[in-house]
Short mmCIF file of C-alpha atoms and ligand atoms in Angstrom, two decimals:
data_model
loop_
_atom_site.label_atom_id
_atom_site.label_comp_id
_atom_site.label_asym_id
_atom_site.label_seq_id
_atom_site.Cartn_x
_atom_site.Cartn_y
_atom_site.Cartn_z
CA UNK P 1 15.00 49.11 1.26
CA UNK P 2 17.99 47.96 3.00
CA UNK P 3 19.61 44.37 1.50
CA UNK P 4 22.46 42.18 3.30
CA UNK P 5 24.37 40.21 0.52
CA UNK P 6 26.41 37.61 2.10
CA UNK P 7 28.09 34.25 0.45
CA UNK P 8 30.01 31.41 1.55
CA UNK P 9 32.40 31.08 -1.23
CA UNK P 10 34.51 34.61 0.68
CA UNK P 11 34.18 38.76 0.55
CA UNK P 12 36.20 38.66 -3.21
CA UNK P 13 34.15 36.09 -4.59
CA UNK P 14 32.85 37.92 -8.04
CA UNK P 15 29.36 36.66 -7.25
CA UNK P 16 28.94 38.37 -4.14
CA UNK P 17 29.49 41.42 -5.79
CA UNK P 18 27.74 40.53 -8.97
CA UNK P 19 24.71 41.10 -6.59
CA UNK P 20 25.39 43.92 -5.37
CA UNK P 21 25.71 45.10 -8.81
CA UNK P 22 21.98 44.57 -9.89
CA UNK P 23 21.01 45.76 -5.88
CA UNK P 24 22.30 49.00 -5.64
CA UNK P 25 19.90 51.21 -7.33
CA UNK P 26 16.81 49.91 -5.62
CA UNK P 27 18.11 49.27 -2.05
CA UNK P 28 20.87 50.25 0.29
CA UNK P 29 23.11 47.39 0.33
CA UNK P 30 25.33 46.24 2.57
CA UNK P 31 28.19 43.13 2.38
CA UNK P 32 29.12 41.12 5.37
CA UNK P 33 30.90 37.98 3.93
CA UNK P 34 33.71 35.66 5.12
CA UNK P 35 37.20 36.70 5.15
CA UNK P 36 38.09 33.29 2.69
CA UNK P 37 35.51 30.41 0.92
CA UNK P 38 33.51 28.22 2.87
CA UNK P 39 31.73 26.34 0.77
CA UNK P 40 30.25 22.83 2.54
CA UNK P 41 30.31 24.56 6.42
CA UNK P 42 26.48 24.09 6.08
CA UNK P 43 25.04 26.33 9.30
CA UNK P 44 28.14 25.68 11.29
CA UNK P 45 27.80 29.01 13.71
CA UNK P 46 31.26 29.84 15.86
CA UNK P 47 30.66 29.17 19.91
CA UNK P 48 34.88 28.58 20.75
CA UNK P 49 36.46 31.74 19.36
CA UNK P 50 35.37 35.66 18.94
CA UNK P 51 34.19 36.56 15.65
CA UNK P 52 36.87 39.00 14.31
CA UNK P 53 35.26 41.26 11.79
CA UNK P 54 37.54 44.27 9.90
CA UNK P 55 35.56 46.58 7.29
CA UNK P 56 36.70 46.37 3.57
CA UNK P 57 37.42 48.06 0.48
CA UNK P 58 34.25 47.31 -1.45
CA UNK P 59 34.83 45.81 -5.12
CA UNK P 60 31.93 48.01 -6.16
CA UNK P 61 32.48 51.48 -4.84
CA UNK P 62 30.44 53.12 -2.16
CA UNK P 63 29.15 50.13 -0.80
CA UNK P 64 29.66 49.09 3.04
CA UNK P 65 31.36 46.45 3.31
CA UNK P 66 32.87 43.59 6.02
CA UNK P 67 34.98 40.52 5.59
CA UNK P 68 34.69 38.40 8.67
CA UNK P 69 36.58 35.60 10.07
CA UNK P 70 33.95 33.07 10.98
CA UNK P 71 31.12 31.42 8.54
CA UNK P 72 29.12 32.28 6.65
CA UNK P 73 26.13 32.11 9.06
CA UNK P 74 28.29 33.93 11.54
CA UNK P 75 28.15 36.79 9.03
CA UNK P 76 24.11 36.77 8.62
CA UNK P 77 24.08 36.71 12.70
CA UNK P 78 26.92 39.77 13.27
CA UNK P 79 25.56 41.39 10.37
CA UNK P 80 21.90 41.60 11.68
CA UNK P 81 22.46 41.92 15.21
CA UNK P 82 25.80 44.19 15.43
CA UNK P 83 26.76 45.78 12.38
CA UNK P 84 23.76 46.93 10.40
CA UNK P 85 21.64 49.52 12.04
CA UNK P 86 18.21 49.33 11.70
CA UNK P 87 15.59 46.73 10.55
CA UNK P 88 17.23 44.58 6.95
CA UNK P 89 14.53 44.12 4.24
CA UNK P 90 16.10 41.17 2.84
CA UNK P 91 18.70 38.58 3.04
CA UNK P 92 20.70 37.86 -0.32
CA UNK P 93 23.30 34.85 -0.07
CA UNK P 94 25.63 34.11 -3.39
CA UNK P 95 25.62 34.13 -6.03
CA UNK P 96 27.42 30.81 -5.22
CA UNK P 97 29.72 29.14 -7.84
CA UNK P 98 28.13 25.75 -7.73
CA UNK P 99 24.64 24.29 -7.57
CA UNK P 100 23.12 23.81 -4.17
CA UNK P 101 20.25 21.66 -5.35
CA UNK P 102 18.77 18.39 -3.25
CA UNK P 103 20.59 17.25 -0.31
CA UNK P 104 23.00 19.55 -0.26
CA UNK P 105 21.11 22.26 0.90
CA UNK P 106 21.48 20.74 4.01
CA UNK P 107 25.55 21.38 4.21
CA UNK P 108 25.39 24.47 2.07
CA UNK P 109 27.33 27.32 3.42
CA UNK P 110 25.21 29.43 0.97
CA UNK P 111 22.09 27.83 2.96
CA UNK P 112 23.92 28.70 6.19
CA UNK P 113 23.99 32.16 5.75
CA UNK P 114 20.28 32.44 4.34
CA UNK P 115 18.73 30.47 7.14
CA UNK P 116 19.89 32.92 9.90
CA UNK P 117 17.97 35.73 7.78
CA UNK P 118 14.74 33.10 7.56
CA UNK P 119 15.09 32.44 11.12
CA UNK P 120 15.13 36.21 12.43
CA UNK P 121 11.49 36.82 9.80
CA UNK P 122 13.60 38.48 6.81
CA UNK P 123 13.01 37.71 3.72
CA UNK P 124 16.23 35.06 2.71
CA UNK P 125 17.64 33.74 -0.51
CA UNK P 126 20.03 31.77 -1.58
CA UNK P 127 21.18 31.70 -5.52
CA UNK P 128 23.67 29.45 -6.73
CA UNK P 129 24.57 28.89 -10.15
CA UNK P 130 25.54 25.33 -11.27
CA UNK P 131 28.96 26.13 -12.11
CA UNK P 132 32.33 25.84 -10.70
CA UNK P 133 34.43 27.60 -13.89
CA UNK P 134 33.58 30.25 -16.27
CA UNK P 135 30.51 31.20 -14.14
CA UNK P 136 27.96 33.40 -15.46
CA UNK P 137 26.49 35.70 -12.95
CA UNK P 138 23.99 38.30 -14.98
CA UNK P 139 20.83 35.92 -15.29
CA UNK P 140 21.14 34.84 -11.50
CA UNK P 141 21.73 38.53 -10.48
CA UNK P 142 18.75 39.83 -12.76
CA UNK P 143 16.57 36.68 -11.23
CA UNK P 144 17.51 37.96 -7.50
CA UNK P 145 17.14 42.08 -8.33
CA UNK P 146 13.72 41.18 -9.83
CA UNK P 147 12.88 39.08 -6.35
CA UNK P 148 14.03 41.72 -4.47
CA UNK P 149 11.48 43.96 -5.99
CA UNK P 150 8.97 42.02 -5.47
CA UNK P 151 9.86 42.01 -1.68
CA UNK P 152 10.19 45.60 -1.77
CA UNK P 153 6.61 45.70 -3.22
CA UNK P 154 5.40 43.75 -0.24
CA UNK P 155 4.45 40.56 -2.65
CA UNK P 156 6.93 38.38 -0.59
CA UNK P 157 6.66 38.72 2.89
CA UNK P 158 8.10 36.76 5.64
CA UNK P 159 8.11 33.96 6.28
CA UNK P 160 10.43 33.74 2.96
CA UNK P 161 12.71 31.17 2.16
CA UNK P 162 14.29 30.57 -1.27
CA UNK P 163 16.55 28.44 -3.09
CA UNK P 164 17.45 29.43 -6.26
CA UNK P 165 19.16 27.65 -8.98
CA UNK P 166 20.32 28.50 -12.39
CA UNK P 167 22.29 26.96 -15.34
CA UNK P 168 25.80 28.69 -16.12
CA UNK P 169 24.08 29.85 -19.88
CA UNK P 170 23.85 33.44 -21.03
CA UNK P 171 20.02 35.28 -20.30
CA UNK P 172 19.19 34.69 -24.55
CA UNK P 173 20.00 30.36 -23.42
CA UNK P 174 17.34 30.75 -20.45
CA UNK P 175 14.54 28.57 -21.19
CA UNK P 176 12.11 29.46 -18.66
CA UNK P 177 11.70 29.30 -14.80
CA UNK P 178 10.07 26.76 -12.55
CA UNK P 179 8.79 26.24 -9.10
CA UNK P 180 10.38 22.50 -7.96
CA UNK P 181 11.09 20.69 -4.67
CA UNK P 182 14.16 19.65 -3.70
CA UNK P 183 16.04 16.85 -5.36
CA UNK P 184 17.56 13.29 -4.92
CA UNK P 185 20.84 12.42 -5.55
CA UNK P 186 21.24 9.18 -6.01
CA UNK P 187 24.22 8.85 -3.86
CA UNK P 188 26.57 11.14 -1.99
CA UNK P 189 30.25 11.27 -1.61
CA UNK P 190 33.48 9.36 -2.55
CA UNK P 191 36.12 8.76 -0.32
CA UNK P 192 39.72 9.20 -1.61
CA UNK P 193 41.96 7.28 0.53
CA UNK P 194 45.90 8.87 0.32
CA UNK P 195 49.08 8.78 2.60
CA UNK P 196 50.86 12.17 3.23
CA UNK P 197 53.82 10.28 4.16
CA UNK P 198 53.16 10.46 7.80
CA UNK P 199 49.53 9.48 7.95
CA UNK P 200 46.61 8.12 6.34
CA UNK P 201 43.99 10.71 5.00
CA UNK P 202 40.52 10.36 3.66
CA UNK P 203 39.46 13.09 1.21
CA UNK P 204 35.61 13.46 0.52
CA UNK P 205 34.98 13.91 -3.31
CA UNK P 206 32.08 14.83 -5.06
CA UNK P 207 32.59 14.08 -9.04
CA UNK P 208 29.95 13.34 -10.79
CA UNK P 209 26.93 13.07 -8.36
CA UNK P 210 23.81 11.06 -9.37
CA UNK P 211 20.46 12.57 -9.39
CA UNK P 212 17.04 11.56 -9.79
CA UNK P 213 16.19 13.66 -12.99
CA UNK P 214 12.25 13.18 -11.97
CA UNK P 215 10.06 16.18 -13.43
CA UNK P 216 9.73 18.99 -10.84
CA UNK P 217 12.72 18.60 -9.12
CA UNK P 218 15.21 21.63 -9.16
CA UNK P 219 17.74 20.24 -10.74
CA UNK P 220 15.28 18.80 -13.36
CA UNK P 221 14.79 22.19 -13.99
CA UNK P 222 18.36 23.38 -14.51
CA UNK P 223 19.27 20.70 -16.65
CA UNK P 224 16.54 21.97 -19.34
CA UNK P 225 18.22 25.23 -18.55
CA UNK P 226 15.17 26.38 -16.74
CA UNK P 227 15.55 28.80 -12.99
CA UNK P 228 14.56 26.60 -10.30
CA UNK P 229 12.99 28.49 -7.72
CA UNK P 230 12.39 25.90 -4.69
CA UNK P 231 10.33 27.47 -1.93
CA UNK P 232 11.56 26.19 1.10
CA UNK P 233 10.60 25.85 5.44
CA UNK P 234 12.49 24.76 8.13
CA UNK P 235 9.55 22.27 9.53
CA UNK P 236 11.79 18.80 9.08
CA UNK P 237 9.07 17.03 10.68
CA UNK P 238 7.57 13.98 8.56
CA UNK P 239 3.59 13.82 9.08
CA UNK P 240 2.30 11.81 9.41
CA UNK P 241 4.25 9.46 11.27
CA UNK P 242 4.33 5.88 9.97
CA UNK P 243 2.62 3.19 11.72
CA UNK P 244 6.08 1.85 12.59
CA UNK P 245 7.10 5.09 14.32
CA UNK P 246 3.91 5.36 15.61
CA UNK P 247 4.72 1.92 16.96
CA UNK P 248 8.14 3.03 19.14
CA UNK P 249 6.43 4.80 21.62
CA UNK P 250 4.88 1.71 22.71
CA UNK P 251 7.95 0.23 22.95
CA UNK P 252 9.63 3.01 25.01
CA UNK P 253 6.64 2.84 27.31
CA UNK P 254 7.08 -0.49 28.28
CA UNK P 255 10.53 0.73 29.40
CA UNK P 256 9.39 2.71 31.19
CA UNK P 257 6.47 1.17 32.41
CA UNK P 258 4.29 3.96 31.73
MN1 MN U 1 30.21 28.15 -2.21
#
């Protein structure tokens, strides 16, 4: 079994490596991750500059690995059609430090890097852990080793997309594991509005988000210290339509006179 671990928070990041870790004596893994963090670049992909890559020293020995100086769905895209010969079992992206629950997925660089796995038929997952200090990786890295062999067993095939949440408590604090959909917060950022002395700047914040703590949402789930497992697909299309939408194309009709 051949495994790409990837991140978005940069190729030292200990949670990249934390994977690799609980990986490395089932499958052959291999790390393509940025050069630096990019947490929040969502599934920004590079179409102005070359994507420098150099190979690394690995933090865990023996194991290929690349920094490269793009994001971090540039490095699921050079790492599956350049660098890594042959066909890639599964994509692993994190462990991130910090949740990527709700909304967020949607500008998670963790996400970012998974998606390009999802969209080339490979098994992808992301795992985040909802912690920005003190993070502890072994429960997320045990969750994603046990997923991955259950994709080596062929009981996950493509098309596989997971997003995988877990609190920052040690494996005895685990209080069980759930299957949720995505979350609400209940609003999104805070400007912070400063002056560097030569211009005005507006700094996006995120302290303390607002969510809608309803039951089977994921981070319902890792607030009772549960795993959230949140199966997710790329179809953003709302069906059915509602009557208003519905409604529009009448409206365009007429003008166009069709
Ligand atoms: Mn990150």
């Amino acid at each position: 079994m051949k495994i790409l671990a990837v991140n978005d928070d940069g190729i030292r990041s200990p949670g990249l490596w934390a994977v690799v870790e609980a990986l490395r004596d089932i499958a052959e893994v291999v790390v393509v991750a940025p050069d630096r963090e990019q947490s929040g670049i969502g599934t920004a992909i590079s179409l102005n500059q070359p994507i420098r890559v150099a190979e690394v020293v690995p933090m865990v020995k023996g194991i290929e690995a690349y920094a490269v100086e793009g994001t971090p769905a540039d490095s699921t895209i050079v790492a599956l059609e350049s660098l890594i010969e042959g066909p890639v079992d599964l994509v692993v992206s994190g462990i991130n430090q910090g949740s990527n629950m709700g909304n967020d997925v949607f500008i998670s660089g963790t996400m970012g890097a998974a998606l390009q796995g999802h969209f080339r038929s490979i098994p992808s997952i992301a795992v985040s852990v909802a912690a920005l200090k003190d993070v502890q990786f072994g429960p997320a890295a045990q969750t994603v080793r046990s997923l991955a062999q259950a994709v080596a067993e062929g009981k996950l095939a493509p098309p596989l997309l997971l997003n995988v949440n877990l609190p920052n408590v040690p494996v005895e604090k685990i209080m069980g594991v759930s299957l949720t959909h995505l979350g609400r917060r209940t609003y999104m950022d805070v400007i912070k509005e400063g002056d560097d002395g030569r211009r005005k700047y507006y700094w996006v914040t995120r302290e303390n988000p607002g969510w809608v703590l309803e039951k089977g949402l994921d981070i319902w789930a890792v607030r009772r210290r549960r795993i959230s497992i949140t199966p997710l697909h790329t179809d953003l299309t709302s069906t059915p339509p509602s009557k208003e939408i519905r409604g529009l194309t009448r409206d365009i009709r007429r003008v166009f006179r069709l």
